[in-house]
Every structure is written in structure tokens, then in C-alpha cells.
Amino acid sequence: MQRILRDDDHTLVDPQQPGRRQELVHRYCPPSIGNLFAVARQGRTGNLEWWTELPGQPRRLEELTPAEQKALQERLAQRLAALGNLIAELERRGDPAVSELRQLPTSAAPDSLYSVGGEPLLIRWVPTVPVAASAASPVTGPAASAMPVAPVSKPRRHWLVPVTLPLLLALVLLGLWWLFQHWERLPLPWLKSQDPVVPPVAQEADPARTIEEPVLGTGDIQVTLRWEGSADLDLAVTDPNGDTAYFSSPSTPSGGQLDVDSNASCQTSFRNPVENIFWDSGNNPEGVYTATVSLYSRCNEVREPIPFELSISVNGNTETQTGTVNAPSPRQVFEFPFP
């Protein structure tokens, strides 16, 4: 991780806000969007600093050529548009994280946009104030003294006890009377029922759940995620250009396609959940691809880690990775080269 800027002139309005929002961004978004927002840290002298995990030389927007500025702003617009689609999808699912993610910026001021290895990076993406405004000295002297305020005494409620106790006693007696009158109708566990046992009605099979697995798209690159149960896991694959195919943006300019998305909104579609992203045979970008497996929702009260299997096929050669996701580690990342 490298430091981008010592921001001595600004301080955070809420020091906890950047970490809280970045945790949500990295939980729901692929790395191409998560790394868009610089990490806010407090320096040794208490000043504000901005850091990033992106490799490369950081440069301000004004230091770039016009062509580089245009390319950087186009890439930023793509990232923010994908983030907007994700937030809209989360809102459709009723996710409570939407209210926090809605506070993320939808554009960037020129002095807050950097280029790091050609990738856009935003600083001051959370509310900040000038240091001078936050360090205003307190008012002293006669003007600061306040008129003494007499304490407000709370009204006494001595009437509660004599009124409440008779009511509670009356309710208890009423309950005992009702139990004495209707005890024969109660399913007491120590009494054997004389009624014949009626077998439960067999539930009709859900036609959708009888489908083992849908037909998956294939090509020079195919990444397939499989797991068991009703949990909603998400698969995302980022190509060397930095574009990501995932549930909110199922296709990329380079040809990546998400054709199967299972258990969305905790609605089971197949007996065996599966998600699949592929690139058709053709002029696919060469370089390192990143596959990300994320835990979106458990959809039940089970707290154990959820195991998964990830198959990565490149030019017909398939490698299988395994792992687990849970609340402490909701994302697992795998890299692979093409060709």
C-alpha cells in the first residue's frame, strides 16, 4: 500500500465513516470498484492521509495529457455507473446497506481525482472540512457564561403501584378461571390423544427445484461457481481492462457475460446453485483476470462457513479451486492468466 497525499489542510467530519463505507463497498463490489476509493488514515502527527493498494505512479488529473485525462474520466464514469447499478439492485432487494451506499459520490471534483497506473482513484470522497474550521477556539469570558438553569423535576408517580398491582392480580385470576373452564381443550402433553393420527399432506414438488443445473455458456474463458444450500453467493470476474461482469453489470465491453445467477434475493432457482461467467472465443483481453466469490446473504440463521467450488477453464484447461465464505471473510479472490 502506498501513500497518495498528506492532506494537512483537511480533516474528516466523521473519522469512522470511511472505514464503515469501504467495508460495504468491498463486501458488495469487485476490486475494480472497491479500489476506486482511497483509504483514509491518521498520520503520526494526527494529520489526514490518503492511501491505496493500487500499484503504479500516482499523478494528479492536471498532470495528465488531455488524452490521458479523457481516458481516466471515461474509466471513472464506467466505475461509477456500475456502482450505481449495484446500488439500484441492492435497493430492489431491500438491502439496508443502500442508505449508506447512497452517500457515495456520483462524480469527482478535479482536485480529488488521481491516476494510479492508469486507474482512477478518489480522495476526499467522504465529507471533510478545512482544518482551520475544525480547530476554532472555544469562546471564553462573560459571553460564554450561561444563565443557571433550574433542574427540571420529574413528576412523581406514586399512583402506579397501588393501581398496577390490583390489575395484575385481576388478570392472573382471570387466566386461572379460563384455564379451569377450558382445560379439556388444551393439548396437555401428559394426556394421550384419542384422535387418529392424520399423516401430513405431501408437499407438491417445486418444478424449478427439480432442475439440477441449467445449460452454462462456454468459451475460451469460463468461470463457474457452485455451492449447496439456499445462501446467496455472488461471482464476479474482472478482466485485464478493469471491467467486471457480475450480477449488477452482467456484461463487459470485452465480451464477458454472466448468464446464470442463482439464489438471488434468497429465491432458489436450481437444486444445485451455480453462477457462470464466460468469454466467447475471439479477441479476449490478454493478461491477469480476477475472480471474486462473495457472500451476499445467508438467507437463514445458519452461521457456519459456506464451502464453495470454483472452476476456472482457460482454452479448455480447467483448474478447480475450493474455499469458504462467512461473515468474518465474506470474499475470496482468485487470479488467473489468459492466455
GROMACS .gro file of C-alpha atoms in nm:
model
  339
    1MET     CA    1   0.000   0.000   0.000
    2GLN     CA    2   0.131   0.346  -0.091
    3ARG     CA    3   0.051   0.691   0.039
    4ILE     CA    4  -0.100   0.928  -0.217
    5LEU     CA    5  -0.129   1.254  -0.023
    6ARG     CA    6  -0.075   1.413   0.318
    7ASP     CA    7  -0.393   1.619   0.343
    8ASP     CA    8  -0.279   1.871   0.605
    9ASP     CA    9  -0.548   2.122   0.506
   10HIS     CA   10  -0.849   1.895   0.570
   11THR     CA   11  -0.985   1.669   0.841
   12LEU     CA   12  -1.270   1.417   0.843
   13VAL     CA   13  -1.613   1.516   0.967
   14ASP     CA   14  -1.666   1.160   1.098
   15PRO     CA   15  -1.342   0.958   1.144
   16GLN     CA   16  -1.538   0.629   1.144
   17GLN     CA   17  -1.724   0.698   0.820
   18PRO     CA   18  -1.457   0.598   0.561
   19GLY     CA   19  -1.393   0.257   0.715
   20ARG     CA   20  -1.764   0.186   0.751
   21ARG     CA   21  -1.844   0.271   0.391
   22GLN     CA   22  -1.536   0.099   0.245
   23GLU     CA   23  -1.630  -0.220   0.427
   24LEU     CA   24  -1.968  -0.211   0.250
   25VAL     CA   25  -1.810  -0.131  -0.086
   26HIS     CA   26  -1.561  -0.419  -0.064
   27ARG     CA   27  -1.837  -0.652   0.059
   28TYR     CA   28  -2.067  -0.594  -0.237
   29CYS     CA   29  -1.836  -0.474  -0.517
   30PRO     CA   30  -1.548  -0.626  -0.712
   31PRO     CA   31  -1.193  -0.492  -0.655
   32SER     CA   32  -1.213  -0.262  -0.958
   33ILE     CA   33  -1.479  -0.057  -0.776
   34GLY     CA   34  -1.354  -0.114  -0.421
   35ASN     CA   35  -1.011   0.028  -0.507
   36LEU     CA   36  -1.171   0.339  -0.656
   37PHE     CA   37  -1.190   0.498  -0.310
   38ALA     CA   38  -0.863   0.589  -0.134
   39VAL     CA   39  -0.813   0.471   0.225
   40ALA     CA   40  -0.824   0.749   0.483
   41ARG     CA   41  -0.569   0.721   0.766
   42GLN     CA   42  -0.447   0.935   1.051
   43GLY     CA   43  -0.077   1.018   1.024
   44ARG     CA   44   0.177   1.015   1.306
   45THR     CA   45   0.122   1.383   1.373
   46GLY     CA   46  -0.257   1.348   1.360
   47ASN     CA   47  -0.292   1.478   1.005
   48LEU     CA   48  -0.516   1.317   0.741
   49GLU     CA   49  -0.352   1.089   0.482
   50TRP     CA   50  -0.488   0.905   0.176
   51TRP     CA   51  -0.354   0.559   0.079
   52THR     CA   52  -0.424   0.300  -0.191
   53GLU     CA   53  -0.344  -0.061  -0.278
   54LEU     CA   54  -0.324   0.021  -0.649
   55PRO     CA   55   0.026  -0.020  -0.797
   56GLY     CA   56   0.184   0.247  -1.013
   57GLN     CA   57   0.287   0.611  -1.004
   58PRO     CA   58   0.015   0.841  -0.865
   59ARG     CA   59  -0.048   1.155  -1.069
   60ARG     CA   60  -0.298   1.437  -1.032
   61LEU     CA   61  -0.554   1.489  -1.304
   62GLU     CA   62  -0.390   1.817  -1.406
   63GLU     CA   63  -0.057   1.638  -1.461
   64LEU     CA   64  -0.202   1.416  -1.736
   65THR     CA   65  -0.218   1.489  -2.104
   66PRO     CA   66  -0.562   1.572  -2.249
   67ALA     CA   67  -0.586   1.222  -2.396
   68GLU     CA   68  -0.495   1.063  -2.062
   69GLN     CA   69  -0.744   1.285  -1.879
   70LYS     CA   70  -1.023   1.178  -2.116
   71ALA     CA   71  -0.938   0.808  -2.078
   72LEU     CA   72  -0.923   0.838  -1.699
   73GLN     CA   73  -1.256   1.020  -1.674
   74GLU     CA   74  -1.422   0.765  -1.905
   75ARG     CA   75  -1.298   0.482  -1.685
   76LEU     CA   76  -1.419   0.668  -1.375
   77ALA     CA   77  -1.762   0.712  -1.534
   78GLN     CA   78  -1.779   0.337  -1.605
   79ARG     CA   79  -1.690   0.253  -1.244
   80LEU     CA   80  -1.946   0.496  -1.100
   81ALA     CA   81  -2.215   0.374  -1.341
   82ALA     CA   82  -2.151   0.014  -1.235
   83LEU     CA   83  -2.168   0.124  -0.871
   84GLY     CA   84  -2.498   0.299  -0.938
   85ASN     CA   85  -2.639  -0.019  -1.097
   86LEU     CA   86  -2.527  -0.218  -0.795
   87ILE     CA   87  -2.695   0.022  -0.552
   88ALA     CA   88  -3.016   0.008  -0.756
   89GLU     CA   89  -3.010  -0.373  -0.744
   90LEU     CA   90  -2.950  -0.371  -0.368
   91GLU     CA   91  -3.239  -0.129  -0.329
   92ARG     CA   92  -3.459  -0.366  -0.528
   93ARG     CA   93  -3.358  -0.645  -0.292
   94GLY     CA   94  -3.441  -0.430   0.011
   95ASP     CA   95  -3.086  -0.435   0.147
   96PRO     CA   96  -3.040  -0.193   0.443
   97ALA     CA   97  -2.689  -0.103   0.320
   98VAL     CA   98  -2.843   0.111   0.045
   99SER     CA   99  -2.885   0.414   0.272
  100GLU     CA  100  -2.509   0.421   0.342
  101LEU     CA  101  -2.402   0.344  -0.015
  102ARG     CA  102  -2.627   0.620  -0.148
  103GLN     CA  103  -2.390   0.868   0.020
  104LEU     CA  104  -2.101   0.772  -0.211
  105PRO     CA  105  -2.011   1.033  -0.476
  106THR     CA  106  -2.155   1.012  -0.826
  107SER     CA  107  -1.889   1.241  -0.975
  108ALA     CA  108  -1.541   1.370  -0.888
  109ALA     CA  109  -1.400   1.719  -0.847
  110PRO     CA  110  -1.073   1.773  -1.041
  111ASP     CA  111  -0.870   1.816  -0.720
  112SER     CA  112  -0.998   1.484  -0.580
  113LEU     CA  113  -0.919   1.263  -0.882
  114TYR     CA  114  -0.584   1.086  -0.925
  115SER     CA  115  -0.446   0.840  -1.176
  116VAL     CA  116  -0.257   0.543  -1.029
  117GLY     CA  117  -0.118   0.319  -1.301
  118GLY     CA  118  -0.397   0.440  -1.530
  119GLU     CA  119  -0.669   0.353  -1.277
  120PRO     CA  120  -0.892   0.627  -1.126
  121LEU     CA  121  -0.859   0.697  -0.753
  122LEU     CA  122  -1.075   0.933  -0.547
  123ILE     CA  123  -0.964   1.120  -0.235
  124ARG     CA  124  -1.191   1.333  -0.015
  125TRP     CA  125  -1.481   1.111  -0.117
  126VAL     CA  126  -1.626   1.144   0.233
  127PRO     CA  127  -1.717   1.478   0.396
  128THR     CA  128  -1.411   1.678   0.507
  129VAL     CA  129  -1.369   2.028   0.647
  130PRO     CA  130  -1.074   2.267   0.645
  131VAL     CA  131  -0.850   2.225   0.946
  132ALA     CA  132  -0.894   2.590   1.044
  133ALA     CA  133  -1.272   2.547   1.064
  134SER     CA  134  -1.245   2.239   1.285
  135ALA     CA  135  -0.990   2.395   1.522
  136ALA     CA  136  -1.190   2.704   1.620
  137SER     CA  137  -1.108   2.805   1.977
  138PRO     CA  138  -1.389   2.797   2.238
  139VAL     CA  139  -1.544   3.126   2.348
  140THR     CA  140  -1.433   3.245   2.691
  141GLY     CA  141  -1.521   3.536   2.917
  142PRO     CA  142  -1.855   3.678   3.026
  143ALA     CA  143  -2.020   3.599   2.693
  144ALA     CA  144  -1.952   3.229   2.742
  145SER     CA  145  -2.117   3.209   3.082
  146ALA     CA  146  -2.470   3.075   3.074
  147MET     CA  147  -2.767   3.156   3.292
  148PRO     CA  148  -2.811   2.890   3.557
  149VAL     CA  149  -3.096   2.661   3.471
  150ALA     CA  150  -3.303   2.515   3.745
  151PRO     CA  151  -3.323   2.138   3.727
  152VAL     CA  152  -3.650   2.005   3.599
  153SER     CA  153  -3.802   1.771   3.849
  154LYS     CA  154  -3.971   1.463   3.714
  155PRO     CA  155  -4.331   1.414   3.819
  156ARG     CA  156  -4.371   1.160   4.091
  157ARG     CA  157  -4.568   0.853   4.008
  158HIS     CA  158  -4.672   0.721   4.348
  159TRP     CA  159  -5.007   0.616   4.200
  160LEU     CA  160  -4.852   0.347   3.974
  161VAL     CA  161  -4.802   0.080   4.240
  162PRO     CA  162  -5.148   0.087   4.401
  163VAL     CA  163  -5.317   0.091   4.059
  164THR     CA  164  -5.097  -0.163   3.875
  165LEU     CA  165  -5.090  -0.439   4.138
  166PRO     CA  166  -5.472  -0.490   4.153
  167LEU     CA  167  -5.486  -0.501   3.772
  168LEU     CA  168  -5.214  -0.767   3.754
  169LEU     CA  169  -5.386  -0.972   4.023
  170ALA     CA  170  -5.717  -0.950   3.836
  171LEU     CA  171  -5.552  -1.069   3.513
  172VAL     CA  172  -5.393  -1.369   3.691
  173LEU     CA  173  -5.726  -1.470   3.845
  174LEU     CA  174  -5.900  -1.434   3.508
  175GLY     CA  175  -5.640  -1.656   3.345
  176LEU     CA  176  -5.678  -1.925   3.613
  177TRP     CA  177  -6.058  -1.919   3.572
  178TRP     CA  178  -6.029  -1.957   3.195
  179LEU     CA  179  -5.782  -2.246   3.233
  180PHE     CA  180  -6.017  -2.424   3.477
  181GLN     CA  181  -6.313  -2.387   3.237
  182HIS     CA  182  -6.132  -2.497   2.918
  183TRP     CA  183  -5.856  -2.733   3.032
  184GLU     CA  184  -6.008  -3.025   2.839
  185ARG     CA  185  -5.946  -2.843   2.511
  186LEU     CA  186  -5.579  -2.784   2.579
  187PRO     CA  187  -5.321  -3.022   2.420
  188LEU     CA  188  -5.169  -3.130   2.752
  189PRO     CA  189  -4.854  -3.336   2.688
  190TRP     CA  190  -4.928  -3.590   2.965
  191LEU     CA  191  -5.265  -3.685   2.816
  192LYS     CA  192  -5.271  -3.928   2.526
  193SER     CA  193  -5.482  -3.813   2.238
  194GLN     CA  194  -5.758  -4.047   2.130
  195ASP     CA  195  -5.782  -3.889   1.785
  196PRO     CA  196  -5.631  -4.086   1.499
  197VAL     CA  197  -5.305  -3.956   1.369
  198VAL     CA  198  -5.354  -3.793   1.031
  199PRO     CA  199  -5.045  -3.816   0.807
  200PRO     CA  200  -4.924  -3.481   0.680
  201VAL     CA  201  -5.016  -3.387   0.326
  202ALA     CA  202  -4.722  -3.432   0.095
  203GLN     CA  203  -4.599  -3.105  -0.044
  204GLU     CA  204  -4.604  -3.066  -0.416
  205ALA     CA  205  -4.260  -3.058  -0.568
  206ASP     CA  206  -4.146  -2.722  -0.698
  207PRO     CA  207  -4.078  -2.774  -1.071
  208ALA     CA  208  -3.794  -2.521  -1.061
  209ARG     CA  209  -3.611  -2.715  -0.791
  210THR     CA  210  -3.618  -3.035  -0.996
  211ILE     CA  211  -3.369  -2.876  -1.236
  212GLU     CA  212  -3.024  -2.999  -1.146
  213GLU     CA  213  -2.831  -2.731  -1.338
  214PRO     CA  214  -2.902  -2.503  -1.635
  215VAL     CA  215  -2.703  -2.500  -1.958
  216LEU     CA  216  -2.389  -2.290  -1.900
  217GLY     CA  217  -2.220  -2.067  -2.153
  218THR     CA  218  -1.870  -2.170  -2.259
  219GLY     CA  219  -1.577  -2.013  -2.445
  220ASP     CA  220  -1.205  -1.950  -2.425
  221ILE     CA  221  -1.262  -1.840  -2.065
  222GLN     CA  222  -1.526  -1.989  -1.835
  223VAL     CA  223  -1.552  -1.937  -1.457
  224THR     CA  224  -1.817  -2.139  -1.273
  225LEU     CA  225  -1.913  -2.116  -0.904
  226ARG     CA  226  -2.102  -2.399  -0.730
  227TRP     CA  227  -2.220  -2.444  -0.370
  228GLU     CA  228  -2.501  -2.607  -0.172
  229GLY     CA  229  -2.796  -2.462   0.017
  230SER     CA  230  -3.010  -2.150  -0.006
  231ALA     CA  231  -2.738  -1.892   0.065
  232ASP     CA  232  -2.695  -1.615  -0.193
  233LEU     CA  233  -2.334  -1.622  -0.316
  234ASP     CA  234  -2.217  -1.394  -0.595
  235LEU     CA  235  -1.948  -1.443  -0.861
  236ALA     CA  236  -1.761  -1.152  -1.024
  237VAL     CA  237  -1.479  -1.163  -1.280
  238THR     CA  238  -1.263  -0.860  -1.365
  239ASP     CA  239  -1.076  -0.859  -1.697
  240PRO     CA  240  -0.730  -0.702  -1.755
  241ASN     CA  241  -0.901  -0.380  -1.870
  242GLY     CA  242  -1.053  -0.337  -1.523
  243ASP     CA  243  -1.412  -0.412  -1.634
  244THR     CA  244  -1.616  -0.651  -1.421
  245ALA     CA  245  -1.901  -0.889  -1.503
  246TYR     CA  246  -2.129  -0.954  -1.204
  247PHE     CA  247  -2.499  -0.953  -1.110
  248SER     CA  248  -2.541  -0.574  -1.135
  249SER     CA  249  -2.345  -0.547  -1.464
  250PRO     CA  250  -2.379  -0.887  -1.635
  251SER     CA  251  -2.171  -0.797  -1.943
  252THR     CA  252  -1.845  -0.614  -2.015
  253PRO     CA  253  -1.716  -0.430  -2.324
  254SER     CA  254  -1.459  -0.708  -2.374
  255GLY     CA  255  -1.733  -0.972  -2.412
  256GLY     CA  256  -1.762  -1.116  -2.060
  257GLN     CA  257  -2.112  -1.243  -1.977
  258LEU     CA  258  -2.285  -1.357  -1.658
  259ASP     CA  259  -2.551  -1.597  -1.789
  260VAL     CA  260  -2.661  -1.771  -1.465
  261ASP     CA  261  -2.727  -1.605  -1.126
  262SER     CA  262  -2.861  -1.842  -0.857
  263ASN     CA  263  -3.043  -1.774  -0.528
  264ALA     CA  264  -3.083  -1.401  -0.597
  265SER     CA  265  -3.291  -1.239  -0.320
  266CYS     CA  266  -3.285  -1.579  -0.144
  267GLN     CA  267  -3.510  -1.731  -0.414
  268THR     CA  268  -3.377  -2.077  -0.500
  269SER     CA  269  -3.384  -2.145  -0.875
  270PHE     CA  270  -3.199  -2.477  -0.909
  271ARG     CA  271  -3.141  -2.778  -0.690
  272ASN     CA  272  -2.768  -2.714  -0.713
  273PRO     CA  273  -2.688  -2.337  -0.705
  274VAL     CA  274  -2.447  -2.226  -0.976
  275GLU     CA  275  -2.320  -1.898  -1.126
  276ASN     CA  276  -2.131  -1.879  -1.455
  277ILE     CA  277  -1.928  -1.607  -1.634
  278PHE     CA  278  -1.763  -1.669  -1.970
  279TRP     CA  279  -1.590  -1.502  -2.267
  280ASP     CA  280  -1.676  -1.637  -2.613
  281SER     CA  281  -1.398  -1.748  -2.841
  282GLY     CA  282  -1.249  -1.441  -3.001
  283ASN     CA  283  -1.022  -1.147  -2.929
  284ASN     CA  284  -1.035  -1.165  -2.549
  285PRO     CA  285  -0.808  -0.929  -2.348
  286GLU     CA  286  -0.476  -1.086  -2.257
  287GLY     CA  287  -0.340  -1.053  -1.904
  288VAL     CA  288  -0.446  -1.136  -1.549
  289TYR     CA  289  -0.815  -1.193  -1.467
  290THR     CA  290  -0.955  -1.176  -1.113
  291ALA     CA  291  -1.244  -1.394  -0.994
  292THR     CA  292  -1.418  -1.292  -0.671
  293VAL     CA  293  -1.659  -1.507  -0.467
  294SER     CA  294  -1.873  -1.303  -0.226
  295LEU     CA  295  -2.126  -1.390   0.043
  296TYR     CA  296  -2.424  -1.163  -0.022
  297SER     CA  297  -2.673  -1.317   0.222
  298ARG     CA  298  -2.702  -1.637   0.425
  299CYS     CA  299  -3.082  -1.636   0.380
  300ASN     CA  300  -3.120  -1.826   0.710
  301GLU     CA  301  -2.987  -1.840   1.067
  302VAL     CA  302  -2.700  -2.083   0.997
  303ARG     CA  303  -2.366  -1.929   1.094
  304GLU     CA  304  -2.117  -2.194   0.977
  305PRO     CA  305  -1.877  -2.114   0.689
  306ILE     CA  306  -2.026  -2.188   0.347
  307PRO     CA  307  -1.798  -2.404   0.126
  308PHE     CA  308  -1.784  -2.349  -0.248
  309GLU     CA  309  -1.611  -2.485  -0.560
  310LEU     CA  310  -1.475  -2.257  -0.832
  311SER     CA  311  -1.388  -2.400  -1.174
  312ILE     CA  312  -1.166  -2.187  -1.398
  313SER     CA  313  -1.133  -2.301  -1.760
  314VAL     CA  314  -0.885  -2.131  -1.997
  315ASN     CA  315  -0.856  -2.264  -2.354
  316GLY     CA  316  -1.003  -2.597  -2.245
  317ASN     CA  317  -0.773  -2.645  -1.944
  318THR     CA  318  -0.972  -2.648  -1.620
  319GLU     CA  319  -0.849  -2.588  -1.265
  320THR     CA  320  -1.072  -2.624  -0.960
  321GLN     CA  321  -1.036  -2.407  -0.651
  322THR     CA  322  -1.218  -2.458  -0.321
  323GLY     CA  323  -1.280  -2.227  -0.029
  324THR     CA  324  -1.534  -2.096   0.221
  325VAL     CA  325  -1.704  -1.764   0.288
  326ASN     CA  326  -1.852  -1.639   0.614
  327ALA     CA  327  -1.915  -1.312   0.797
  328PRO     CA  328  -1.550  -1.254   0.901
  329SER     CA  329  -1.428  -1.338   0.547
  330PRO     CA  330  -1.715  -1.260   0.307
  331ARG     CA  331  -1.493  -1.251  -0.006
  332GLN     CA  332  -1.237  -1.484  -0.164
  333VAL     CA  333  -1.025  -1.368  -0.460
  334PHE     CA  334  -0.855  -1.584  -0.725
  335GLU     CA  335  -0.631  -1.466  -1.010
  336PHE     CA  336  -0.558  -1.647  -1.336
  337PRO     CA  337  -0.381  -1.550  -1.663
  338PHE     CA  338  -0.504  -1.556  -2.020
  339PRO     CA  339  -0.387  -1.698  -2.248
   0.00000   0.00000   0.00000
